[in-house]
Amino acid sequence: MKEELPSEITVLREISSALVRERNVRVLLDDVLGILEKSMGMCRGTFTLLQGNELSIEASRGLNAEEKSHGRYRLGEGITGRVAQTGRAEVVPDVHADARFLNRTGARGGSGPIAFVCVPLVHLGQVIGTLSVDRPNPPESKADDFGQDVALLQTIANITAEAAAVCLKEREEREALVAENRRLRDMLAANPGDLIGNCREMRAVYEQIRQVAPSDATVLVRGASGTGKELVARAVQRLSSRKDKPFVTLNCAALPESLIESELFGHERGAFTGADRRRIGRAEEADGGTLFLDEIGDLSVPLQVKLLRFLQERTFSRVGSNAEIRSNVRFIAATSRDLERMMAEGKFREDLYYRLSVFPIAMPALAARTGDVLLLAEHFMERMSVKYGKKVTKISPPAVNMLLAWKWPGNVRELENCIERAVLTAADDTIHGYNLPPQVQAEEFAETPYDAGEAKDRQTLAARLAAYERHVLEDAIRRHNGNHSAAGRELGVSPRMMNYRLGKLGIGE
């Protein structure tokens, strides 16, 4: 006993030196296991960490990547799970002879007796994982013969628990970031580069797009003019199996009633005055792909009947012909009209309405998604700068306040036109309030070319500070692609305080 004590003291001294020297906690845990293997002959040392109700291997010796991946245990499962559940050390004198030892990693081969010693990692009174080792074992050894090993491992577990807790926290943060990145990637997957927005309402739209795109279900996109209904239709098409097939559009409000049927279904030569040759309609042109009918509420009732037949049978006839033509299309429609009121007035067929409303998607008005106004404004600013060969890169705080205060009755289309005008009239690299259209310029946020960035005297200090705080927060969020946690870390703001400030200013709601 007295001969072994110096070696244990040496081991603890080496581990203490590693704790002081090594800042990478994963390397540190691996170094500790290396010291145990080299100095004490303890092989296959393993640190497991507890997340939820499952333990998984964080650091190990003598296990390859595949073996490590199999080393997962629920609380109470096997020796490792039992130690984590009870908080008490366990010794298995021979892993080949004890049914409780699961050998889930498959690393214990051979026929010689191998002892397994496992102790809990305890941090702030809570079990956060385990430390375990294998010991070559003389035959007929008992659990009591390993008291010295248990005491040494418990001491090492105590002095490395803080490092293990740091490792566990890093793992949880890493997995949270991975989950958030996955969520953002999923959102972008449903947003193939045209739809822009990160508010709650737009995230719901993205989710609906993801749900319906893989199917051939008919989609009805509803929303006010200028909200981006065609962009939704294109997003559905790009995420569908028909993404490489034609995407054909027809705006029912842009053509007189006499021409819509011909545009949709085509016509034969001589079908009417001026029809000097056969014309293929949009329905036939879209065969195999997607047909998008915008402002479908503007169709006349007689044409609604023909459209209903096409929806039901996927067959139609050209104007001036009785021959039936089959077209395999995915049908998407959009409207800004109140179809329910039109049905009550007899202006829209009820059976067509229900055929169209298999999967409705409602696009929110821009006034209901103010958190996306600056995101959209900067997107349009960048696009218009490229279009007109200018280098406009910023929006002044007063202009930001004006954009946020305006109700945008024309929705995203109005905002796009507004930013286009502002880029054209900008004399430097910044959009100022006086570059915006007159109706958008709010007097309380006004600035002049000689006084850019300075608010009116009657604006209170609190209002100025709130406007500046909003600008700083939104700028940080944009730099981190909508990641509130990363923006908060850049600004040195805790997650709780970040959420409080965002909620107070109504950002991202």
Coordinates of C-alpha atoms in Angstrom, one line a residue:
M1 CA 0.0 0.0 0.0
K2 CA 2.8 2.4 0.9
E3 CA 4.6 1.6 -2.4
E4 CA 1.5 2.6 -4.5
L5 CA 0.7 5.9 -2.7
P6 CA 3.6 7.9 -4.3
S7 CA 2.3 6.8 -7.8
E8 CA -1.1 8.0 -6.9
I9 CA 0.3 11.3 -5.7
T10 CA 2.3 11.6 -8.9
V11 CA -0.9 11.0 -10.9
L12 CA -2.8 13.6 -9.1
R13 CA 0.1 16.1 -9.5
E14 CA 0.2 15.4 -13.2
I15 CA -3.6 15.9 -13.5
S16 CA -3.4 19.1 -11.5
S17 CA -0.7 20.4 -13.8
A18 CA -2.8 19.6 -16.8
L19 CA -5.8 21.5 -15.3
V20 CA -3.6 24.6 -14.9
R21 CA -1.9 24.3 -18.3
E22 CA -4.7 23.2 -20.7
R23 CA -7.5 25.6 -21.6
N24 CA -9.2 23.3 -24.1
V25 CA -11.5 21.2 -22.0
R26 CA -11.8 18.3 -24.5
V27 CA -8.1 18.0 -24.7
L28 CA -7.9 18.3 -20.9
L29 CA -10.3 15.3 -20.4
D30 CA -8.3 13.3 -23.0
D31 CA -5.1 14.2 -21.2
V32 CA -6.5 13.0 -17.9
L33 CA -7.4 9.6 -19.4
G34 CA -3.9 9.4 -20.9
I35 CA -2.3 9.9 -17.5
L36 CA -4.5 7.2 -16.0
E37 CA -3.5 4.8 -18.8
K38 CA 0.2 5.5 -18.7
S39 CA 0.8 5.8 -15.0
M40 CA -1.9 3.5 -13.5
G41 CA -2.5 0.9 -16.3
M42 CA -6.2 1.9 -16.5
C43 CA -7.2 1.4 -20.1
R44 CA -10.3 2.4 -22.1
G45 CA -10.9 5.4 -19.8
T46 CA -14.1 7.2 -20.6
F47 CA -15.8 10.4 -19.7
T48 CA -19.6 10.5 -20.4
L49 CA -21.8 13.5 -20.0
L50 CA -25.5 13.6 -19.2
Q51 CA -28.0 15.5 -21.4
G52 CA -31.6 15.1 -20.5
N53 CA -32.0 11.4 -19.7
E54 CA -29.1 10.1 -21.9
L55 CA -25.4 9.7 -21.4
S56 CA -23.0 9.9 -24.3
I57 CA -19.2 9.6 -24.5
E58 CA -17.4 13.0 -24.6
A59 CA -13.7 11.7 -24.3
S60 CA -12.2 8.2 -24.3
R61 CA -9.0 6.2 -24.7
G62 CA -8.8 3.1 -26.8
L63 CA -12.2 3.5 -28.6
N64 CA -12.6 4.4 -32.2
A65 CA -15.2 6.7 -33.6
E66 CA -17.7 4.0 -34.3
E67 CA -17.3 2.4 -30.9
K68 CA -17.8 5.9 -29.3
S69 CA -21.0 6.4 -31.2
H70 CA -22.5 3.3 -29.7
G71 CA -21.7 4.4 -26.2
R72 CA -25.1 5.8 -25.3
Y73 CA -27.0 4.9 -22.1
R74 CA -30.2 6.0 -20.6
L75 CA -30.4 6.8 -16.9
G76 CA -30.4 3.5 -15.0
E77 CA -29.3 1.5 -18.1
G78 CA -26.2 -0.7 -17.6
I79 CA -23.5 0.1 -15.1
T80 CA -22.8 3.6 -16.5
G81 CA -26.5 4.5 -16.4
R82 CA -26.9 3.2 -12.9
V83 CA -24.0 5.2 -11.6
A84 CA -25.4 8.4 -13.1
Q85 CA -28.9 7.6 -11.7
T86 CA -27.8 6.8 -8.1
G87 CA -24.7 9.0 -7.8
R88 CA -22.7 6.0 -6.3
A89 CA -19.6 4.3 -7.7
E90 CA -19.9 0.8 -9.1
V91 CA -17.3 -2.0 -9.6
V92 CA -17.7 -5.0 -11.9
P93 CA -14.9 -7.5 -11.1
D94 CA -15.3 -9.3 -14.5
V95 CA -17.3 -7.7 -17.3
H96 CA -17.6 -11.1 -19.1
A97 CA -19.4 -12.6 -16.1
D98 CA -21.7 -9.8 -15.1
A99 CA -25.0 -9.5 -17.1
R100 CA -25.4 -5.9 -15.9
F101 CA -22.4 -4.8 -18.1
L102 CA -23.8 -4.1 -21.6
N103 CA -20.5 -3.7 -23.5
R104 CA -22.4 -1.4 -25.8
T105 CA -19.2 -0.2 -27.5
G106 CA -18.1 -3.7 -28.3
A107 CA -14.5 -2.9 -27.2
R108 CA -14.1 -5.6 -24.6
G109 CA -12.9 -8.7 -26.5
G110 CA -10.8 -11.6 -25.4
S111 CA -11.5 -14.1 -22.6
G112 CA -9.3 -12.8 -19.8
P113 CA -11.1 -11.1 -16.8
I114 CA -11.5 -7.4 -17.1
A115 CA -12.7 -5.2 -14.2
F116 CA -14.8 -2.1 -14.8
V117 CA -14.8 0.8 -12.3
C118 CA -17.2 3.7 -12.8
V119 CA -17.7 6.8 -10.6
P120 CA -20.1 9.8 -10.9
L121 CA -19.1 13.3 -12.0
V122 CA -20.8 15.7 -9.6
H123 CA -21.0 19.4 -10.1
L124 CA -22.8 21.7 -7.8
G125 CA -24.6 18.8 -6.2
Q126 CA -25.8 17.4 -9.5
V127 CA -24.6 14.3 -11.4
I128 CA -23.5 15.6 -14.8
G129 CA -21.8 12.4 -16.1
T130 CA -19.4 9.5 -15.2
L131 CA -15.7 8.6 -15.3
S132 CA -14.9 4.9 -15.9
V133 CA -11.9 2.7 -16.6
D134 CA -11.0 -0.9 -17.3
R135 CA -8.6 -2.8 -15.1
P136 CA -6.9 -6.1 -16.0
N137 CA -8.0 -8.3 -13.2
P138 CA -6.5 -11.4 -11.5
P139 CA -9.1 -14.3 -11.4
E140 CA -11.4 -14.5 -8.3
S141 CA -11.0 -10.8 -7.5
K142 CA -13.9 -9.2 -5.6
A143 CA -15.4 -5.7 -5.8
D144 CA -13.9 -4.9 -2.4
D145 CA -10.4 -5.3 -3.8
F146 CA -10.8 -2.2 -5.9
G147 CA -11.4 0.3 -3.1
Q148 CA -8.1 2.1 -3.8
D149 CA -9.0 2.5 -7.5
V150 CA -12.5 3.8 -6.6
A151 CA -11.0 6.4 -4.2
L152 CA -8.5 7.6 -6.8
L153 CA -11.1 7.9 -9.5
Q154 CA -13.5 9.7 -7.2
T155 CA -10.8 12.2 -6.4
I156 CA -10.0 12.7 -10.1
A157 CA -13.7 13.1 -10.8
N158 CA -14.0 15.8 -8.2
I159 CA -11.2 17.9 -9.6
T160 CA -12.2 17.5 -13.2
A161 CA -16.0 18.0 -12.7
E162 CA -15.7 21.8 -13.3
A163 CA -14.0 21.1 -16.6
A164 CA -16.6 18.5 -17.5
A165 CA -19.3 21.0 -16.7
V166 CA -17.8 23.5 -19.0
C167 CA -17.6 20.9 -21.7
L168 CA -21.3 20.0 -21.2
K169 CA -22.3 23.7 -21.4
E170 CA -20.3 24.1 -24.6
R171 CA -22.0 21.0 -26.1
E172 CA -25.5 22.3 -25.1
E173 CA -24.7 25.7 -26.7
R174 CA -23.3 24.0 -29.8
E175 CA -26.4 21.8 -30.2
A176 CA -28.6 24.9 -29.6
L177 CA -26.7 26.7 -32.4
V178 CA -27.0 23.7 -34.7
A179 CA -30.7 23.5 -34.0
E180 CA -31.1 27.2 -34.7
N181 CA -29.0 27.0 -37.9
R182 CA -31.1 24.0 -39.0
R183 CA -34.3 26.0 -38.4
L184 CA -32.9 28.9 -40.4
R185 CA -31.7 26.6 -43.2
D186 CA -35.2 25.1 -43.3
M187 CA -36.7 28.5 -43.5
L188 CA -34.3 29.4 -46.3
A189 CA -35.1 26.1 -48.0
A190 CA -38.7 27.3 -48.2
N191 CA -37.4 30.7 -49.2
P192 CA -35.5 30.1 -52.4
G193 CA -34.1 33.6 -52.6
D194 CA -37.2 35.8 -53.4
L195 CA -39.4 35.7 -50.3
I196 CA -37.8 37.8 -47.5
G197 CA -38.9 38.1 -43.9
N198 CA -38.2 36.6 -40.5
C199 CA -41.3 37.6 -38.5
R200 CA -43.7 35.1 -37.0
E201 CA -46.3 35.5 -39.8
M202 CA -43.7 34.9 -42.5
R203 CA -42.2 31.9 -40.7
A204 CA -45.7 30.4 -40.7
V205 CA -45.9 31.0 -44.5
Y206 CA -42.5 29.2 -45.0
E207 CA -43.7 26.3 -43.0
Q208 CA -46.9 26.0 -45.1
I209 CA -44.8 26.2 -48.2
R210 CA -42.6 23.3 -47.0
Q211 CA -45.7 21.3 -46.1
V212 CA -47.5 21.6 -49.5
A213 CA -44.7 21.9 -52.0
P214 CA -43.9 18.1 -52.2
S215 CA -47.5 17.3 -53.1
D216 CA -49.6 18.2 -56.2
A217 CA -52.3 19.7 -54.1
T218 CA -54.0 22.9 -55.4
V219 CA -52.9 26.0 -53.5
L220 CA -54.8 29.2 -53.1
V221 CA -52.6 32.2 -52.1
R222 CA -54.6 35.0 -50.5
G223 CA -53.5 38.5 -49.6
A224 CA -53.7 42.2 -50.5
S225 CA -52.1 43.5 -53.7
G226 CA -48.4 43.8 -53.4
T227 CA -47.8 41.3 -50.6
G228 CA -45.9 38.8 -52.8
K229 CA -48.4 36.2 -53.7
E230 CA -46.6 35.2 -57.0
L231 CA -43.4 34.8 -55.0
V232 CA -45.1 32.2 -52.8
A233 CA -46.3 30.4 -55.9
R234 CA -42.8 30.3 -57.3
A235 CA -41.4 29.1 -53.9
V236 CA -43.9 26.2 -53.9
Q237 CA -42.8 25.3 -57.5
R238 CA -39.1 25.5 -56.7
L239 CA -39.5 23.1 -53.8
S240 CA -41.7 20.6 -55.7
S241 CA -40.9 17.7 -58.0
R242 CA -41.9 20.0 -60.9
K243 CA -39.1 22.5 -60.2
D244 CA -37.4 21.8 -63.6
K245 CA -40.7 22.0 -65.5
P246 CA -42.5 25.1 -66.9
F247 CA -43.9 27.7 -64.5
V248 CA -46.6 29.5 -66.5
T249 CA -48.5 32.6 -65.2
L250 CA -51.7 34.3 -66.2
N251 CA -53.0 37.5 -64.6
C252 CA -56.7 37.3 -64.9
A253 CA -57.2 41.0 -64.1
A254 CA -54.8 42.2 -66.8
L255 CA -56.8 41.0 -69.8
P256 CA -60.3 41.8 -71.0
E257 CA -62.8 39.0 -70.5
S258 CA -63.0 38.2 -74.2
L259 CA -59.3 37.3 -74.3
I260 CA -58.9 35.4 -71.1
E261 CA -60.3 32.1 -72.4
S262 CA -58.1 32.2 -75.4
E263 CA -55.0 33.0 -73.3
L264 CA -55.8 30.2 -70.9
F265 CA -57.0 27.4 -73.2
G266 CA -55.7 28.6 -76.6
H267 CA -57.7 28.8 -79.9
E268 CA -57.9 27.3 -83.3
R269 CA -57.4 29.2 -86.6
G270 CA -60.6 31.1 -87.5
A271 CA -62.1 30.7 -84.1
F272 CA -62.9 34.4 -84.0
T273 CA -62.0 37.6 -86.0
G274 CA -58.3 38.0 -86.1
A275 CA -57.5 34.4 -85.2
D276 CA -55.3 33.8 -88.3
R277 CA -53.4 30.8 -86.8
R278 CA -53.7 28.3 -84.0
R279 CA -52.5 29.4 -80.6
I280 CA -51.4 27.2 -77.7
G281 CA -52.9 28.4 -74.4
R282 CA -51.2 28.7 -71.0
A283 CA -52.8 25.5 -69.7
E284 CA -51.3 23.5 -72.5
E285 CA -48.0 25.3 -72.3
A286 CA -47.7 24.4 -68.6
D287 CA -48.1 20.6 -69.2
G288 CA -45.9 18.7 -66.7
G289 CA -45.3 21.9 -64.8
T290 CA -47.1 24.5 -62.7
L291 CA -49.9 26.9 -63.8
F292 CA -50.3 30.0 -61.7
L293 CA -53.5 32.1 -62.2
D294 CA -53.2 35.5 -60.4
E295 CA -56.3 37.5 -59.4
I296 CA -58.6 34.5 -60.1
G297 CA -61.4 36.4 -58.4
D298 CA -61.7 38.5 -61.5
L299 CA -62.8 35.6 -63.8
S300 CA -66.4 35.7 -65.1
V301 CA -68.8 33.1 -64.0
P302 CA -69.0 31.3 -67.4
L303 CA -65.2 31.0 -67.5
Q304 CA -65.3 29.8 -63.9
V305 CA -67.3 26.8 -65.1
K306 CA -64.7 25.9 -67.7
L307 CA -61.9 26.3 -65.2
L308 CA -63.7 24.0 -62.8
R309 CA -63.9 21.3 -65.4
F310 CA -60.2 21.7 -66.1
L311 CA -59.4 21.4 -62.4
Q312 CA -61.5 18.3 -62.0
E313 CA -60.6 16.4 -65.2
R314 CA -57.3 18.1 -66.2
T315 CA -58.8 18.3 -69.7
F316 CA -59.9 21.3 -71.8
S317 CA -60.8 22.4 -75.4
R318 CA -59.3 25.2 -77.4
V319 CA -61.6 28.0 -78.4
G320 CA -63.2 27.0 -81.7
S321 CA -62.6 23.2 -81.2
N322 CA -64.4 20.3 -79.6
A323 CA -61.3 18.1 -79.3
E324 CA -60.2 17.4 -75.7
I325 CA -56.7 18.1 -74.7
R326 CA -55.2 16.7 -71.5
S327 CA -52.7 18.7 -69.5
N328 CA -50.9 17.5 -66.4
V329 CA -50.4 20.6 -64.3
R330 CA -49.9 21.7 -60.7
F331 CA -52.5 24.4 -60.1
I332 CA -51.8 27.5 -58.0
A333 CA -54.2 30.4 -57.8
A334 CA -54.0 33.8 -56.0
T335 CA -56.5 36.5 -55.2
S336 CA -56.8 39.8 -53.3
R337 CA -60.6 39.6 -53.5
D338 CA -63.1 38.6 -50.7
L339 CA -64.2 35.3 -52.3
E340 CA -66.6 34.5 -49.5
R341 CA -68.5 37.8 -50.1
M342 CA -68.4 37.2 -53.8
M343 CA -70.0 33.7 -53.3
A344 CA -72.8 35.3 -51.2
E345 CA -73.4 37.8 -54.1
G346 CA -73.4 35.0 -56.7
K347 CA -70.2 36.3 -58.4
F348 CA -68.0 33.3 -57.6
R349 CA -68.9 29.7 -57.8
E350 CA -69.0 27.8 -54.5
D351 CA -67.8 24.5 -56.1
L352 CA -64.8 26.3 -57.7
Y353 CA -64.0 27.9 -54.4
Y354 CA -63.7 24.6 -52.6
R355 CA -61.7 23.1 -55.5
L356 CA -59.2 26.0 -55.1
S357 CA -59.1 26.0 -51.3
V358 CA -57.4 22.6 -50.9
F359 CA -54.5 24.3 -49.2
P360 CA -54.9 28.1 -48.6
I361 CA -51.9 30.3 -47.7
A362 CA -52.5 33.8 -46.4
M363 CA -49.9 36.4 -47.1
P364 CA -49.7 39.1 -44.3
A365 CA -49.9 42.8 -45.1
L366 CA -46.6 44.7 -44.6
A367 CA -48.3 46.7 -41.9
A368 CA -48.6 43.5 -39.9
R369 CA -44.9 42.6 -40.2
T370 CA -43.1 45.8 -39.3
G371 CA -40.2 43.7 -38.1
D372 CA -39.4 42.9 -41.7
V373 CA -39.6 46.4 -43.1
L374 CA -35.9 47.2 -42.6
L375 CA -34.9 43.7 -43.9
L376 CA -36.8 44.3 -47.0
A377 CA -35.7 47.9 -47.4
E378 CA -32.0 46.9 -47.2
H379 CA -32.6 44.1 -49.7
F380 CA -34.2 46.6 -52.2
M381 CA -31.5 49.2 -51.5
E382 CA -28.8 46.7 -52.4
R383 CA -30.6 45.5 -55.5
M384 CA -31.4 49.1 -56.7
S385 CA -27.8 50.2 -56.1
V386 CA -26.6 47.4 -58.4
K387 CA -29.3 48.2 -60.9
Y388 CA -28.4 51.9 -61.1
G389 CA -24.6 51.6 -60.5
K390 CA -24.7 53.5 -57.2
K391 CA -23.1 52.7 -53.8
V392 CA -25.9 53.4 -51.4
T393 CA -25.2 51.2 -48.3
K394 CA -26.9 52.8 -45.3
I395 CA -30.3 54.2 -44.2
S396 CA -30.2 57.1 -41.7
P397 CA -31.9 56.7 -38.3
P398 CA -34.6 59.3 -39.2
A399 CA -35.3 57.5 -42.5
V400 CA -35.5 54.2 -40.5
N401 CA -38.1 55.8 -38.2
M402 CA -40.1 57.0 -41.2
L403 CA -40.1 53.6 -42.9
L404 CA -41.2 52.0 -39.7
A405 CA -43.9 54.6 -39.0
W406 CA -45.6 54.4 -42.4
K407 CA -48.5 51.9 -42.8
W408 CA -47.6 50.7 -46.3
P409 CA -51.0 50.5 -47.9
G410 CA -49.3 49.3 -51.1
N411 CA -47.4 46.6 -49.1
V412 CA -44.0 45.3 -50.3
R413 CA -44.5 46.6 -53.8
E414 CA -44.9 50.2 -52.4
L415 CA -41.8 49.7 -50.3
E416 CA -39.8 48.5 -53.3
N417 CA -40.8 51.6 -55.3
C418 CA -40.1 53.8 -52.3
I419 CA -36.5 52.5 -52.0
E420 CA -36.0 52.7 -55.7
R421 CA -36.8 56.4 -55.6
A422 CA -34.6 56.9 -52.5
V423 CA -31.6 55.2 -54.2
L424 CA -32.0 57.3 -57.3
T425 CA -32.2 60.6 -55.4
A426 CA -29.4 59.7 -52.8
A427 CA -26.4 62.1 -53.1
D428 CA -24.1 60.0 -51.0
D429 CA -23.9 56.5 -49.6
T430 CA -27.0 57.0 -47.3
I431 CA -30.7 57.1 -47.8
H432 CA -31.9 60.1 -45.8
G433 CA -35.5 61.0 -44.8
Y434 CA -35.7 63.7 -47.5
N435 CA -35.0 61.0 -50.1
L436 CA -38.2 59.2 -49.3
P437 CA -41.5 59.9 -51.0
P438 CA -43.4 62.9 -49.5
Q439 CA -46.2 60.7 -48.0
V440 CA -43.7 58.6 -46.1
Q441 CA -41.8 61.6 -44.6
A442 CA -43.1 61.9 -41.0
E443 CA -42.6 65.4 -39.6
E444 CA -41.5 64.2 -36.2
F445 CA -38.6 62.3 -37.7
A446 CA -37.8 64.8 -40.4
E447 CA -34.2 65.8 -41.5
T448 CA -33.0 68.2 -44.1
P449 CA -30.0 68.0 -46.5
Y450 CA -28.2 70.5 -44.2
D451 CA -29.2 68.8 -41.0
A452 CA -29.1 65.0 -41.9
G453 CA -29.4 62.8 -38.9
E454 CA -30.7 65.5 -36.6
A455 CA -34.3 65.1 -35.4
K456 CA -36.7 68.0 -34.7
D457 CA -36.1 69.9 -31.5
R458 CA -39.4 68.7 -30.1
Q459 CA -38.4 65.1 -30.3
T460 CA -37.7 63.9 -26.7
L461 CA -34.5 62.4 -25.5
A462 CA -36.3 59.2 -24.8
A463 CA -37.6 59.0 -28.3
R464 CA -34.2 59.7 -29.8
L465 CA -32.5 57.0 -27.6
A466 CA -35.2 54.5 -28.4
A467 CA -34.8 55.1 -32.1
Y468 CA -31.0 54.8 -31.8
E469 CA -31.3 51.6 -29.7
R470 CA -33.7 50.1 -32.3
H471 CA -31.2 51.0 -35.1
V472 CA -28.3 49.3 -33.2
L473 CA -30.2 46.2 -32.4
E474 CA -31.7 45.7 -35.9
D475 CA -28.3 46.4 -37.4
A476 CA -26.7 43.6 -35.3
I477 CA -29.5 41.2 -36.0
R478 CA -29.1 41.8 -39.8
R479 CA -25.4 41.2 -39.6
H480 CA -26.1 37.8 -38.0
N481 CA -28.9 36.8 -40.4
G482 CA -31.7 37.1 -37.9
N483 CA -29.8 35.2 -35.1
H484 CA -30.9 37.0 -31.9
S485 CA -28.5 35.1 -29.7
A486 CA -25.4 35.9 -31.8
A487 CA -26.5 39.5 -32.1
G488 CA -26.8 39.7 -28.3
R489 CA -23.3 38.2 -27.8
E490 CA -21.8 40.8 -30.2
L491 CA -23.5 43.6 -28.2
G492 CA -22.6 42.1 -24.8
V493 CA -26.2 41.7 -23.9
S494 CA -27.5 38.6 -22.0
P495 CA -30.2 36.5 -23.8
R496 CA -32.8 37.6 -21.2
M497 CA -32.0 41.3 -21.6
M498 CA -31.9 40.9 -25.4
N499 CA -35.4 39.4 -25.4
Y500 CA -36.6 42.1 -23.1
R501 CA -35.3 44.9 -25.3
L502 CA -36.5 43.3 -28.5
G503 CA -40.0 42.8 -27.0
K504 CA -40.1 46.4 -25.7
L505 CA -39.2 47.8 -29.1
G506 CA -41.5 45.4 -30.9
I507 CA -38.6 44.0 -33.0
G508 CA -39.1 40.6 -34.6
E509 CA -42.7 40.2 -33.5

